[in-house]
mmCIF file of C-alpha atoms in Angstrom:
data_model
loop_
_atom_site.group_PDB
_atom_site.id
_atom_site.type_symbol
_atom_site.label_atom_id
_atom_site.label_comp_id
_atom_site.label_asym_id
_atom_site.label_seq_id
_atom_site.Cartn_x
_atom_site.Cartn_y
_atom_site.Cartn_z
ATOM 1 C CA UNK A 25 12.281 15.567 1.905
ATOM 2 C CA UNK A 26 10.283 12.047 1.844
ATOM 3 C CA UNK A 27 10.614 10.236 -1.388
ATOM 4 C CA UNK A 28 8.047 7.466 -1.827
ATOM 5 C CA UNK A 29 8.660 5.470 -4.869
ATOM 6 C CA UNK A 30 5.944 2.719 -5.604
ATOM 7 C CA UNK A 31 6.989 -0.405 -8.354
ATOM 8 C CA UNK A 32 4.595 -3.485 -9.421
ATOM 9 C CA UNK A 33 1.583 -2.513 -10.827
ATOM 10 C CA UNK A 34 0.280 -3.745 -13.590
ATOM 11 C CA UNK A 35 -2.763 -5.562 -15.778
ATOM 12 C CA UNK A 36 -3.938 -9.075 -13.879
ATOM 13 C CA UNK A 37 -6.674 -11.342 -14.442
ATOM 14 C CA UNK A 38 -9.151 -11.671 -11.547
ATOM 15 C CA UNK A 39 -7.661 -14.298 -9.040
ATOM 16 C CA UNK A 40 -4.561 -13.229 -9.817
ATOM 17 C CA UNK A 41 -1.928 -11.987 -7.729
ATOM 18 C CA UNK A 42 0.715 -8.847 -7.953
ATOM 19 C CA UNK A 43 3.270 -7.549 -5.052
ATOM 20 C CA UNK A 44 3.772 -4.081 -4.931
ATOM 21 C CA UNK A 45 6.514 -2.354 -3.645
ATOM 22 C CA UNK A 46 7.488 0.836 -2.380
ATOM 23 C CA UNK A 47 11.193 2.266 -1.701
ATOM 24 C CA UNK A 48 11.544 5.172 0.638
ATOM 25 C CA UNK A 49 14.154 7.703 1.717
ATOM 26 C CA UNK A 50 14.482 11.110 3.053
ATOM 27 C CA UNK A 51 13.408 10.513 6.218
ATOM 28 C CA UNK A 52 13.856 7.827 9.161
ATOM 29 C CA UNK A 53 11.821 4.716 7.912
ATOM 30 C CA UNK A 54 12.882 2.816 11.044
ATOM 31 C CA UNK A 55 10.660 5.322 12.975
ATOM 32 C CA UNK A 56 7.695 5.770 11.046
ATOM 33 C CA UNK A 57 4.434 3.848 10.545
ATOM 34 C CA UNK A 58 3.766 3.119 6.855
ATOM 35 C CA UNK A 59 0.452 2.212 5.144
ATOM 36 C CA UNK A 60 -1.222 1.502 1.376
ATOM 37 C CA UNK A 61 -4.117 3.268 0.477
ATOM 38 C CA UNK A 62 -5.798 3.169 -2.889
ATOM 39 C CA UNK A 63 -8.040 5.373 -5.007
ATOM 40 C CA UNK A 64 -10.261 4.904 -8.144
ATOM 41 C CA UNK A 65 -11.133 7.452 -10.850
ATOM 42 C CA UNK A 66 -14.199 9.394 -9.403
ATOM 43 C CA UNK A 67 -13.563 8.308 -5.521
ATOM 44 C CA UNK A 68 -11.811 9.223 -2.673
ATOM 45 C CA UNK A 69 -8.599 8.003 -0.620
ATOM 46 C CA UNK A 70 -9.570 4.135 0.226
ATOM 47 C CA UNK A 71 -7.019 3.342 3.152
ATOM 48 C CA UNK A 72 -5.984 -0.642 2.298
ATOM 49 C CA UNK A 73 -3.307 -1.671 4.892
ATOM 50 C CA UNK A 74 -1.205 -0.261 7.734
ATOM 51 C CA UNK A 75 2.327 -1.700 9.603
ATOM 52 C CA UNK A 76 4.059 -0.893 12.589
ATOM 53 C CA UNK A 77 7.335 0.357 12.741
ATOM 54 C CA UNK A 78 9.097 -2.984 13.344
ATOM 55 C CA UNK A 79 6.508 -4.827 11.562
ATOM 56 C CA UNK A 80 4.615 -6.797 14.178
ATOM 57 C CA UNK A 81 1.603 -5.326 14.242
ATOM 58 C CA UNK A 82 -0.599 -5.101 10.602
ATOM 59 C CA UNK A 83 -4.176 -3.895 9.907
ATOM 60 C CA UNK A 84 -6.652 -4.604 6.571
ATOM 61 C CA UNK A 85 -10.063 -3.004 5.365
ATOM 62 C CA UNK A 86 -12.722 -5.370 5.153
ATOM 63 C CA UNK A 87 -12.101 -5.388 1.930
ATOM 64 C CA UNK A 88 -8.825 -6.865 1.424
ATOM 65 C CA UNK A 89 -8.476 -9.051 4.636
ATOM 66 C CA UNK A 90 -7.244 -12.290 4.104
ATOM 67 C CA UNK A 91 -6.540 -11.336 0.085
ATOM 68 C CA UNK A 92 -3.652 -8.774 0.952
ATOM 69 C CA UNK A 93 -0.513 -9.032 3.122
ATOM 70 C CA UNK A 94 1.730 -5.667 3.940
ATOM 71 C CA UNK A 95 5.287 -6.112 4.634
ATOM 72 C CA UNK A 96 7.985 -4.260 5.455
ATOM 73 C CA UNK A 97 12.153 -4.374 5.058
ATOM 74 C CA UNK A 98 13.532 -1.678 7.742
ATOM 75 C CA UNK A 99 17.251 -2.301 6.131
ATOM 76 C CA UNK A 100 15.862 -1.345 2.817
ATOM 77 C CA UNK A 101 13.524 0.693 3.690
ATOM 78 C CA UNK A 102 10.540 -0.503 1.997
ATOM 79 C CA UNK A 103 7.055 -1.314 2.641
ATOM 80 C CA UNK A 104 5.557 -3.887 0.242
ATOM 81 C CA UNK A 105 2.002 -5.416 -0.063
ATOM 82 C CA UNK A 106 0.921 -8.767 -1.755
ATOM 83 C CA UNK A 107 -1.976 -8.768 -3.354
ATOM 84 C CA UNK A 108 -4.219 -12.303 -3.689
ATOM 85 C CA UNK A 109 -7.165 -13.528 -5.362
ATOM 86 C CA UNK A 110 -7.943 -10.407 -7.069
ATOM 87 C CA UNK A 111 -10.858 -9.178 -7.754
ATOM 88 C CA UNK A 112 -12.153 -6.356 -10.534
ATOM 89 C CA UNK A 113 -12.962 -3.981 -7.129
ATOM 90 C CA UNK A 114 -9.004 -3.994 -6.559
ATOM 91 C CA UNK A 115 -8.968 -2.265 -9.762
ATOM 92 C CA UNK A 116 -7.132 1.368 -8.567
ATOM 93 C CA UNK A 117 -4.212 3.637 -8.090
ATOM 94 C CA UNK A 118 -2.116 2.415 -5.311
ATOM 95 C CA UNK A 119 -0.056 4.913 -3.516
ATOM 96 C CA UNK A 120 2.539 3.847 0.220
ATOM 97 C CA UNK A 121 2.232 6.572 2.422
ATOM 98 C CA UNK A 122 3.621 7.690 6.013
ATOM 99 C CA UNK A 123 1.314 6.886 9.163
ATOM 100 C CA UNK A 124 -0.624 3.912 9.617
ATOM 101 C CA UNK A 125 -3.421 5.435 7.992
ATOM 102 C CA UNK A 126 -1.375 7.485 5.195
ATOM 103 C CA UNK A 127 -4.188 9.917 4.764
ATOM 104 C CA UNK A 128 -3.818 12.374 7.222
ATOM 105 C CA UNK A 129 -2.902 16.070 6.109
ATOM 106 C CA UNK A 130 0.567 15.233 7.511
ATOM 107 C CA UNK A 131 1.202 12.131 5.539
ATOM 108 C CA UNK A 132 3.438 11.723 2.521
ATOM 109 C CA UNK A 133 2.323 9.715 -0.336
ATOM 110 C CA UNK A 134 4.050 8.654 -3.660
ATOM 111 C CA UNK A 135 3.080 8.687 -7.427
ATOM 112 C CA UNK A 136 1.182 5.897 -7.181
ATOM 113 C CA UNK A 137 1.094 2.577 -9.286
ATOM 114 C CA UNK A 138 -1.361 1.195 -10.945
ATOM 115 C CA UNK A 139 -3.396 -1.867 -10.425
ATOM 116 C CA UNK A 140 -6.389 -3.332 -13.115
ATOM 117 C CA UNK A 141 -7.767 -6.521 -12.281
ATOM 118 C CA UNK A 142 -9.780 -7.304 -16.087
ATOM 119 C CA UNK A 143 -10.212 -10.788 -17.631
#
């Protein structure tokens, strides 16, 4: 069964920074794409970041590009994401999920931590 486990969140002021980090298991993380996506009270899914399986290859929203960096640790099986110069629009739940988009029916997602960006 995939366990996604995210850590990090937490109350920052705006241009501020936070690293979030997920651990995974129950499944091959070697092999599998990994992404952040992000959701606010009253929205959808907001898809944030996505990573390769070895890591070489990254993509951003709009939104976050050049503000957010995902990473990834294939001996330790975790996907992480840095989040820069934060703004009060950054304020959501954010949840690591499977696939480079991590919001496909198919895609696993974890409880979520949560990020507030409030001076």
């Amino acid at each position: 069964e995939v366990h996604l486990v995210e850590s990090g969140g937490g109350l920052v002021q705006p241009g501020g920074s936070l690293r979030l980090s997920c651990a995974a298991s129950g499944f091959t993380f070697r092999d599998s794409s990994m992404s952040w996506v992000r959701q606010t009270p009253g929205k959808g899914l907001e898809w944030v970041a996505g990573i390769s399986t070895k890591g070489g290859i990254t993509y951003y929203a709009d939104s976050v590009k050049g503000r957010f960096t995902i990473s990834r640790d294939n001996a330790k099986s975790t996907v992480d994401l840095q989040l820069d110069s934060l703004k009060t629009e950054d304020t959501a739940m954010y949840y690591c999920a499977t696939g480079i988009n991590g919001m496909e029916p198919h895609n696993s997602r974890g409880q979520g931590t949560q990020v507030t960006v409030s001076s």
